[in-house]
mmCIF file of C-alpha atoms (C1' of nucleotides) in Angstrom:
data_model
loop_
_atom_site.group_PDB
_atom_site.id
_atom_site.type_symbol
_atom_site.label_atom_id
_atom_site.label_comp_id
_atom_site.label_asym_id
_atom_site.label_seq_id
_atom_site.Cartn_x
_atom_site.Cartn_y
_atom_site.Cartn_z
ATOM 1 C CA UNK H 1 0.000 0.000 0.000
ATOM 2 C CA UNK H 2 1.498 3.251 -1.103
ATOM 3 C CA UNK H 3 1.884 5.630 1.779
ATOM 4 C CA UNK H 4 -0.719 8.316 2.251
ATOM 5 C CA UNK H 5 0.390 11.887 2.482
ATOM 6 C CA UNK H 6 -0.757 12.107 6.090
ATOM 7 C CA UNK H 7 0.809 15.496 6.708
ATOM 8 C CA UNK H 8 -1.162 17.059 3.880
ATOM 9 C CA UNK H 9 -4.471 15.627 4.987
ATOM 10 C CA UNK H 10 -6.977 16.889 7.495
ATOM 11 C CA UNK H 11 -9.200 13.817 7.451
ATOM 12 C CA UNK H 12 -8.700 11.835 10.667
ATOM 13 C CA UNK H 13 -9.579 8.570 8.950
ATOM 14 C CA UNK H 14 -6.724 9.190 6.511
ATOM 15 C CA UNK H 15 -4.398 9.558 9.482
ATOM 16 C CA UNK H 16 -5.623 6.321 10.965
ATOM 17 C CA UNK H 17 -5.193 4.517 7.661
ATOM 18 C CA UNK H 18 -1.687 5.897 7.378
ATOM 19 C CA UNK H 19 -0.619 4.013 10.467
ATOM 20 C CA UNK H 20 -2.822 0.935 10.628
ATOM 21 C CA UNK H 21 -4.026 0.726 7.030
ATOM 22 C CA UNK H 22 -1.665 -2.041 5.996
ATOM 23 C CA UNK H 23 -3.520 -5.197 5.076
ATOM 24 C CA UNK H 24 -2.274 -7.115 8.101
ATOM 25 C CA UNK H 25 -1.691 -4.415 10.694
ATOM 26 C CA UNK H 26 -5.051 -4.502 12.479
ATOM 27 C CA UNK H 27 -4.825 -8.285 12.583
ATOM 28 C CA UNK H 28 -1.333 -8.191 14.054
ATOM 29 C CA UNK H 29 -2.294 -5.562 16.597
ATOM 30 C CA UNK H 30 -5.342 -7.606 17.530
ATOM 31 C CA UNK H 31 -3.066 -10.492 18.467
ATOM 32 C CA UNK H 32 -1.067 -8.276 20.798
ATOM 33 C CA UNK H 33 -3.994 -6.928 22.791
ATOM 34 C CA UNK H 34 -3.601 -9.612 25.460
ATOM 35 C CA UNK H 35 0.134 -9.172 25.902
ATOM 36 C CA UNK H 36 3.485 -9.783 24.241
ATOM 37 C CA UNK H 37 3.723 -12.482 21.580
ATOM 38 C CA UNK H 38 6.738 -14.021 19.875
ATOM 39 C CA UNK H 39 7.397 -13.662 16.181
ATOM 40 C CA UNK H 40 6.934 -17.340 15.480
ATOM 41 C CA UNK H 41 3.682 -17.504 17.383
ATOM 42 C CA UNK H 42 2.286 -14.593 15.380
ATOM 43 C CA UNK H 43 3.271 -16.357 12.163
ATOM 44 C CA UNK H 44 1.324 -19.431 13.268
ATOM 45 C CA UNK H 45 -1.688 -17.617 14.680
ATOM 46 C CA UNK H 46 -2.249 -15.379 11.692
ATOM 47 C CA UNK H 47 -3.536 -17.438 8.826
ATOM 48 C CA UNK H 48 -1.878 -16.952 5.456
ATOM 49 C CA UNK H 49 0.571 -14.204 6.323
ATOM 50 C CA UNK H 50 4.055 -14.795 4.982
ATOM 51 C CA UNK H 51 7.034 -14.368 7.288
ATOM 52 C CA UNK H 52 8.402 -11.684 5.011
ATOM 53 C CA UNK H 53 5.297 -9.540 5.233
ATOM 54 C CA UNK H 54 4.961 -10.209 8.940
ATOM 55 C CA UNK H 55 8.523 -9.006 9.522
ATOM 56 C CA UNK H 56 7.965 -5.921 7.347
ATOM 57 C CA UNK H 57 4.743 -4.897 9.019
ATOM 58 C CA UNK H 58 6.188 -5.438 12.486
ATOM 59 C CA UNK H 59 9.101 -3.204 11.579
ATOM 60 C CA UNK H 60 6.781 -0.448 10.361
ATOM 61 C CA UNK H 61 4.626 -0.710 13.469
ATOM 62 C CA UNK H 62 7.738 -0.452 15.586
ATOM 63 C CA UNK H 63 9.060 2.551 13.671
ATOM 64 C CA UNK H 64 5.726 4.299 14.129
ATOM 65 C CA UNK H 65 5.893 3.524 17.831
ATOM 66 C CA UNK H 66 2.786 1.358 17.975
ATOM 67 C CA UNK H 67 4.608 -1.711 19.208
ATOM 68 C CA UNK H 68 7.768 -2.443 21.159
ATOM 69 C CA UNK H 69 10.230 -5.111 20.111
ATOM 70 C CA UNK H 70 11.987 -7.066 22.844
ATOM 71 C CA UNK H 71 14.957 -9.048 21.619
ATOM 72 C CA UNK H 72 16.452 -11.473 24.129
ATOM 73 C CA UNK H 73 20.008 -12.285 23.299
ATOM 74 C CA UNK H 74 19.611 -16.034 23.025
ATOM 75 C CA UNK H 75 20.297 -18.698 20.497
ATOM 76 C CA UNK H 76 18.033 -19.663 18.842
ATOM 77 C CA UNK H 77 16.695 -16.123 18.931
ATOM 78 C CA UNK H 78 13.706 -15.049 20.947
ATOM 79 C CA UNK H 79 11.883 -11.866 20.048
ATOM 80 C CA UNK H 80 8.643 -10.622 21.506
ATOM 81 C CA UNK H 81 6.358 -7.844 20.377
ATOM 82 C CA UNK H 82 3.943 -5.910 22.558
ATOM 83 C CA UNK H 83 1.655 -2.905 22.261
ATOM 84 C CA UNK H 84 3.144 0.436 23.288
ATOM 85 C CA UNK H 85 1.135 3.237 24.872
ATOM 86 C CA UNK H 86 0.322 4.594 21.435
ATOM 87 C CA UNK H 87 -0.538 1.111 20.287
ATOM 88 C CA UNK H 88 -3.055 0.772 23.089
ATOM 89 C CA UNK H 89 -4.957 3.791 21.825
ATOM 90 C CA UNK H 90 -5.829 1.659 18.792
ATOM 91 C CA UNK H 91 -7.687 -0.904 20.892
ATOM 92 C CA UNK H 92 -11.119 0.772 20.535
ATOM 93 C CA UNK H 93 -10.802 0.487 16.758
ATOM 94 C CA UNK H 94 -9.788 -3.149 17.069
ATOM 95 C CA UNK H 95 -12.721 -3.846 19.330
ATOM 96 C CA UNK H 96 -15.127 -2.186 16.921
ATOM 97 C CA UNK H 97 -13.660 -4.253 14.085
ATOM 98 C CA UNK H 98 -13.988 -7.406 16.148
ATOM 99 C CA UNK H 99 -17.617 -6.736 16.932
ATOM 100 C CA UNK H 100 -18.378 -5.908 13.331
ATOM 101 C CA UNK H 101 -16.586 -8.853 11.743
ATOM 102 C CA UNK H 102 -18.735 -11.928 12.192
ATOM 103 C CA UNK H 103 -21.971 -9.991 12.005
ATOM 104 C CA UNK H 104 -21.030 -8.283 8.749
ATOM 105 C CA UNK H 105 -19.615 -11.441 7.226
ATOM 106 C CA UNK H 106 -22.932 -13.204 7.743
ATOM 107 C CA UNK H 107 -24.945 -10.286 6.412
ATOM 108 C CA UNK H 108 -22.797 -9.961 3.309
ATOM 109 C CA UNK H 109 -22.821 -13.679 2.613
ATOM 110 C CA UNK H 110 -26.602 -13.585 2.748
ATOM 111 C CA UNK H 111 -26.721 -10.449 0.589
ATOM 112 C CA UNK H 112 -24.548 -12.041 -2.085
ATOM 113 C CA UNK H 113 -26.681 -15.168 -2.168
ATOM 114 C CA UNK H 114 -29.808 -13.111 -2.744
ATOM 115 C CA UNK H 115 -28.148 -11.070 -5.494
ATOM 116 C CA UNK H 116 -27.012 -14.261 -7.219
ATOM 117 C CA UNK H 117 -30.481 -15.785 -7.055
ATOM 118 C CA UNK H 118 -32.038 -12.653 -8.526
ATOM 119 C CA UNK H 119 -29.465 -12.784 -11.360
ATOM 120 C CA UNK T 1 -4.755 -5.894 -1.835
ATOM 121 C CA UNK T 2 -5.030 -9.582 -2.463
ATOM 122 C CA UNK T 3 -8.282 -10.905 -1.157
ATOM 123 C CA UNK T 4 -8.293 -12.621 2.185
ATOM 124 C CA UNK T 5 -9.711 -16.079 2.394
ATOM 125 C CA UNK T 6 -12.541 -14.872 4.615
ATOM 126 C CA UNK T 7 -14.443 -18.143 4.498
ATOM 127 C CA UNK T 8 -11.490 -20.070 5.889
ATOM 128 C CA UNK T 9 -10.861 -17.672 8.743
ATOM 129 C CA UNK T 10 -12.415 -17.475 12.149
ATOM 130 C CA UNK T 11 -10.822 -14.163 13.152
ATOM 131 C CA UNK T 12 -13.467 -11.421 13.073
ATOM 132 C CA UNK T 13 -10.866 -8.775 12.276
ATOM 133 C CA UNK T 14 -9.940 -10.738 9.150
ATOM 134 C CA UNK T 15 -13.583 -10.629 8.119
ATOM 135 C CA UNK T 16 -13.739 -6.918 8.659
ATOM 136 C CA UNK T 17 -10.560 -6.386 6.660
ATOM 137 C CA UNK T 18 -11.975 -8.520 3.865
ATOM 138 C CA UNK T 19 -14.739 -6.031 3.285
ATOM 139 C CA UNK T 20 -13.361 -2.665 4.329
ATOM 140 C CA UNK T 21 -9.627 -3.357 4.212
ATOM 141 C CA UNK T 22 -9.037 -1.652 0.881
ATOM 142 C CA UNK T 23 -6.810 1.371 1.233
ATOM 143 C CA UNK T 24 -9.586 3.853 0.475
ATOM 144 C CA UNK T 25 -12.712 2.050 1.619
ATOM 145 C CA UNK T 26 -12.967 3.435 5.163
ATOM 146 C CA UNK T 27 -12.333 6.909 3.782
ATOM 147 C CA UNK T 28 -15.034 6.542 1.152
ATOM 148 C CA UNK T 29 -17.509 5.125 3.667
ATOM 149 C CA UNK T 30 -16.707 7.971 6.038
ATOM 150 C CA UNK T 31 -17.807 10.432 3.364
ATOM 151 C CA UNK T 32 -21.148 8.695 3.019
ATOM 152 C CA UNK T 33 -22.089 8.718 6.695
ATOM 153 C CA UNK T 34 -24.038 11.956 6.335
ATOM 154 C CA UNK T 35 -26.001 10.886 3.278
ATOM 155 C CA UNK T 36 -25.684 10.204 -0.426
ATOM 156 C CA UNK T 37 -22.826 11.791 -2.343
ATOM 157 C CA UNK T 38 -22.171 12.045 -6.065
ATOM 158 C CA UNK T 39 -19.206 10.357 -7.708
ATOM 159 C CA UNK T 40 -17.582 13.631 -8.694
ATOM 160 C CA UNK T 41 -17.986 15.102 -5.236
ATOM 161 C CA UNK T 42 -16.274 12.087 -3.694
ATOM 162 C CA UNK T 43 -13.406 12.473 -6.143
ATOM 163 C CA UNK T 44 -12.964 16.080 -5.054
ATOM 164 C CA UNK T 45 -13.416 15.495 -1.330
ATOM 165 C CA UNK T 46 -11.009 12.619 -1.067
ATOM 166 C CA UNK T 47 -7.507 13.908 -1.549
ATOM 167 C CA UNK T 48 -5.253 11.995 -3.899
ATOM 168 C CA UNK T 49 -7.601 9.219 -4.918
ATOM 169 C CA UNK T 50 -7.683 8.581 -8.638
ATOM 170 C CA UNK T 51 -10.990 8.268 -10.404
ATOM 171 C CA UNK T 52 -10.048 4.762 -11.496
ATOM 172 C CA UNK T 53 -9.489 3.544 -7.963
ATOM 173 C CA UNK T 54 -12.537 5.393 -6.714
ATOM 174 C CA UNK T 55 -14.695 3.699 -9.326
ATOM 175 C CA UNK T 56 -13.206 0.299 -8.528
ATOM 176 C CA UNK T 57 -13.643 0.584 -4.784
ATOM 177 C CA UNK T 58 -17.190 1.858 -5.158
ATOM 178 C CA UNK T 59 -18.004 -1.120 -7.341
ATOM 179 C CA UNK T 60 -16.605 -3.543 -4.774
ATOM 180 C CA UNK T 61 -18.475 -1.848 -1.952
ATOM 181 C CA UNK T 62 -21.656 -2.097 -3.980
ATOM 182 C CA UNK T 63 -21.103 -5.762 -4.806
ATOM 183 C CA UNK T 64 -20.580 -6.504 -1.126
ATOM 184 C CA UNK T 65 -23.799 -4.635 -0.362
ATOM 185 C CA UNK T 66 -22.217 -1.922 1.772
ATOM 186 C CA UNK T 67 -23.396 0.902 -0.446
ATOM 187 C CA UNK T 68 -26.210 1.510 -2.900
ATOM 188 C CA UNK T 69 -25.670 3.096 -6.285
ATOM 189 C CA UNK T 70 -28.364 5.397 -7.621
ATOM 190 C CA UNK T 71 -28.006 6.212 -11.283
ATOM 191 C CA UNK T 72 -30.297 8.922 -12.610
ATOM 192 C CA UNK T 73 -30.812 8.645 -16.309
ATOM 193 C CA UNK T 74 -29.588 12.100 -17.241
ATOM 194 C CA UNK T 75 -27.000 13.601 -19.498
ATOM 195 C CA UNK T 76 -24.416 14.435 -18.310
ATOM 196 C CA UNK T 77 -24.739 11.465 -15.954
ATOM 197 C CA UNK T 78 -25.629 11.781 -12.303
ATOM 198 C CA UNK T 79 -24.793 8.959 -9.928
ATOM 199 C CA UNK T 80 -25.085 8.982 -6.169
ATOM 200 C CA UNK T 81 -23.789 6.555 -3.597
ATOM 201 C CA UNK T 82 -25.185 5.989 -0.133
ATOM 202 C CA UNK T 83 -24.689 3.616 2.766
ATOM 203 C CA UNK T 84 -26.912 0.538 2.832
ATOM 204 C CA UNK T 85 -28.126 -1.095 6.015
ATOM 205 C CA UNK T 86 -25.036 -3.279 6.082
ATOM 206 C CA UNK T 87 -22.892 -0.228 5.391
ATOM 207 C CA UNK T 88 -24.358 1.506 8.419
ATOM 208 C CA UNK T 89 -23.136 -1.269 10.679
ATOM 209 C CA UNK T 90 -19.627 -0.084 9.830
ATOM 210 C CA UNK T 91 -20.221 3.348 11.340
ATOM 211 C CA UNK T 92 -18.910 2.436 14.817
ATOM 212 C CA UNK T 93 -15.597 1.438 13.262
ATOM 213 C CA UNK T 94 -15.482 4.669 11.284
ATOM 214 C CA UNK T 95 -16.219 6.671 14.422
ATOM 215 C CA UNK T 96 -13.465 4.902 16.332
ATOM 216 C CA UNK T 97 -11.069 5.585 13.469
ATOM 217 C CA UNK T 98 -12.106 9.227 13.403
ATOM 218 C CA UNK T 99 -11.526 9.635 17.117
ATOM 219 C CA UNK T 100 -8.192 7.894 16.927
ATOM 220 C CA UNK T 101 -6.842 9.697 13.881
ATOM 221 C CA UNK T 102 -5.721 13.135 14.957
ATOM 222 C CA UNK T 103 -4.710 12.005 18.422
ATOM 223 C CA UNK T 104 -2.536 9.200 17.105
ATOM 224 C CA UNK T 105 -1.054 11.331 14.352
ATOM 225 C CA UNK T 106 0.179 13.817 16.910
ATOM 226 C CA UNK T 107 1.527 11.141 19.226
ATOM 227 C CA UNK T 108 3.378 9.375 16.428
ATOM 228 C CA UNK T 109 4.828 12.597 15.067
ATOM 229 C CA UNK T 110 6.160 13.378 18.514
ATOM 230 C CA UNK T 111 7.460 9.820 18.926
ATOM 231 C CA UNK T 112 9.340 9.962 15.640
ATOM 232 C CA UNK T 113 10.943 13.282 16.510
ATOM 233 C CA UNK T 114 12.223 11.875 19.801
ATOM 234 C CA UNK T 115 13.588 8.768 18.105
ATOM 235 C CA UNK T 116 15.387 10.933 15.543
ATOM 236 C CA UNK T 117 16.949 13.144 18.207
ATOM 237 C CA UNK T 118 18.146 10.127 20.184
ATOM 238 C CA UNK T 119 19.731 8.708 16.989
ATOM 239 C "C1'" DC K 1 -24.827 25.179 -36.463
ATOM 240 C "C1'" DA K 2 -19.767 24.265 -34.851
ATOM 241 C "C1'" DG K 3 -17.405 24.290 -30.658
ATOM 242 C "C1'" DT K 4 -17.182 23.981 -25.568
ATOM 243 C "C1'" DT K 5 -18.696 22.141 -21.092
ATOM 244 C "C1'" DT K 6 -20.240 18.650 -17.974
ATOM 245 C "C1'" DT K 7 -20.119 13.931 -15.713
ATOM 246 C "C1'" DA K 8 -19.124 9.193 -14.659
ATOM 247 C "C1'" DG K 9 -16.649 6.457 -15.757
ATOM 248 C "C1'" DT K 10 -12.885 3.342 -18.911
ATOM 249 C "C1'" DT K 11 -8.362 2.036 -21.109
ATOM 250 C "C1'" DA K 12 -3.508 1.216 -21.400
ATOM 251 C "C1'" DC K 13 0.564 1.501 -19.003
ATOM 252 C "C1'" DT K 14 3.772 2.140 -14.735
ATOM 253 C "C1'" DT K 15 4.883 1.769 -9.975
ATOM 254 C "C1'" DT K 16 4.164 -0.293 -5.245
ATOM 255 C "C1'" DA K 17 2.660 -3.961 -2.188
ATOM 256 C "C1'" DT K 18 2.080 -8.395 -1.188
ATOM 257 C "C1'" DG K 19 3.112 -13.373 -1.549
ATOM 258 C "C1'" DA K 20 5.723 -18.115 -1.964
ATOM 259 C "C1'" DA K 21 9.700 -20.650 -1.321
ATOM 260 C "C1'" DA K 22 14.169 -21.385 -0.224
ATOM 261 C "C1'" DC K 23 18.052 -19.843 2.603
ATOM 262 C "C1'" DT K 24 20.955 -18.125 6.899
ATOM 263 C "C1'" DA K 25 23.320 -18.047 11.561
ATOM 264 C "C1'" DA K 26 24.491 -19.988 15.867
ATOM 265 C "C1'" DA K 27 23.854 -22.634 19.749
ATOM 266 C "C1'" DG K 28 21.730 -26.887 21.852
ATOM 267 C "C1'" DT K 29 20.647 -31.878 21.334
ATOM 268 C "C1'" DA K 30 20.816 -36.923 19.748
ATOM 269 C "C1'" DT X 1 28.591 -35.215 12.933
ATOM 270 C "C1'" DA X 2 24.019 -34.279 11.771
ATOM 271 C "C1'" DC X 3 19.577 -32.346 13.240
ATOM 272 C "C1'" DT X 4 16.586 -28.937 15.442
ATOM 273 C "C1'" DT X 5 15.094 -24.420 16.633
ATOM 274 C "C1'" DT X 6 14.113 -19.358 15.698
ATOM 275 C "C1'" DA X 7 13.817 -14.807 13.591
ATOM 276 C "C1'" DG X 8 14.413 -13.223 10.181
ATOM 277 C "C1'" DT X 9 16.334 -12.248 4.797
ATOM 278 C "C1'" DT X 10 16.677 -13.005 -0.272
ATOM 279 C "C1'" DT X 11 14.951 -13.737 -4.814
ATOM 280 C "C1'" DC X 12 11.506 -14.000 -7.862
ATOM 281 C "C1'" DA X 13 6.276 -13.729 -9.120
ATOM 282 C "C1'" DT X 14 1.685 -11.746 -8.756
ATOM 283 C "C1'" DA X 15 -1.743 -8.458 -7.483
ATOM 284 C "C1'" DA X 16 -3.185 -3.940 -6.192
ATOM 285 C "C1'" DA X 17 -2.887 0.971 -6.714
ATOM 286 C "C1'" DG X 18 -1.497 5.130 -9.429
ATOM 287 C "C1'" DT X 19 -1.174 8.235 -13.803
ATOM 288 C "C1'" DA X 20 -2.756 10.243 -17.844
ATOM 289 C "C1'" DA X 21 -5.365 10.356 -21.656
ATOM 290 C "C1'" DC X 22 -9.854 9.139 -23.605
ATOM 291 C "C1'" DT X 23 -15.244 8.453 -24.240
ATOM 292 C "C1'" DA X 24 -20.362 9.434 -24.878
ATOM 293 C "C1'" DA X 25 -24.188 12.346 -25.178
ATOM 294 C "C1'" DA X 26 -26.840 16.082 -24.081
ATOM 295 C "C1'" DA X 27 -26.941 21.066 -22.884
ATOM 296 C "C1'" DC X 28 -24.953 25.514 -23.400
ATOM 297 C "C1'" DT X 29 -22.321 29.406 -26.071
ATOM 298 C "C1'" DG X 30 -21.527 32.437 -29.661
#
DNA sequence: CAGTTTTAGTTACTTTATGAAACTAAAGTA
DNA sequence: TACTTTAGTTTCATAAAGTAACTAAAACTG
């Protein structure tokens, strides 16, 4: 996703999308709501994300200050990610998305069936 | 954005992202909260979106049943888009994003300045 | 009447993002 | 010695988003 020009915009939703608009970011953040999680565990818990994209998105989230990366100097490596203070301000959005998800998925599935039938 | 495999997922946030995860979709929906808006007005109000992408995203939103397209048979054409019932269920997410936006933008700007100074 | 304006798109082409698969380092274990 | 474990990285392929120019058809302008 090409970066928005957040500084030139006055629309708050554009700002939000600038920071959590990546395809996987809300899903990653959602996994961190209950505490720190290791890289490998995120890769397993999030269906269909590739390790490359996971690593990229985590790096962006860290650079924006939404998450904190804890690297323990061990071999094999152990790295944990957790929400920062800024990251926690996103929780209301994540909750709203969580509440919406199943409900909307059902409604849209039904809608599409009816449209198909009406052909 | 490659489509999620919504049907194979049980994570509600994945479902939400399936339908409103497109880069511009929350921004478009946010413009429709206060009533129907014409295509051209959306193009003007949303900074930096191209007409091609706008048209594409509107078509997807319509196919998913989030918005309704009203085409008046006039020349030059007049087309309005408005939120459907399903689309209105997204409003809480849009509100949360709106509340978060400016606040988070400020916090992240400050965060990035402090990181830069600490080099 | 020829030429301009208006609107909601579309078309062809370029640039970014995202994805899949294989690969790496370094210590612990069999 | 060979195998396992972990957090990535690298290379190459595909999909999404962006740019600019173009279209149709009626109404308006001179």
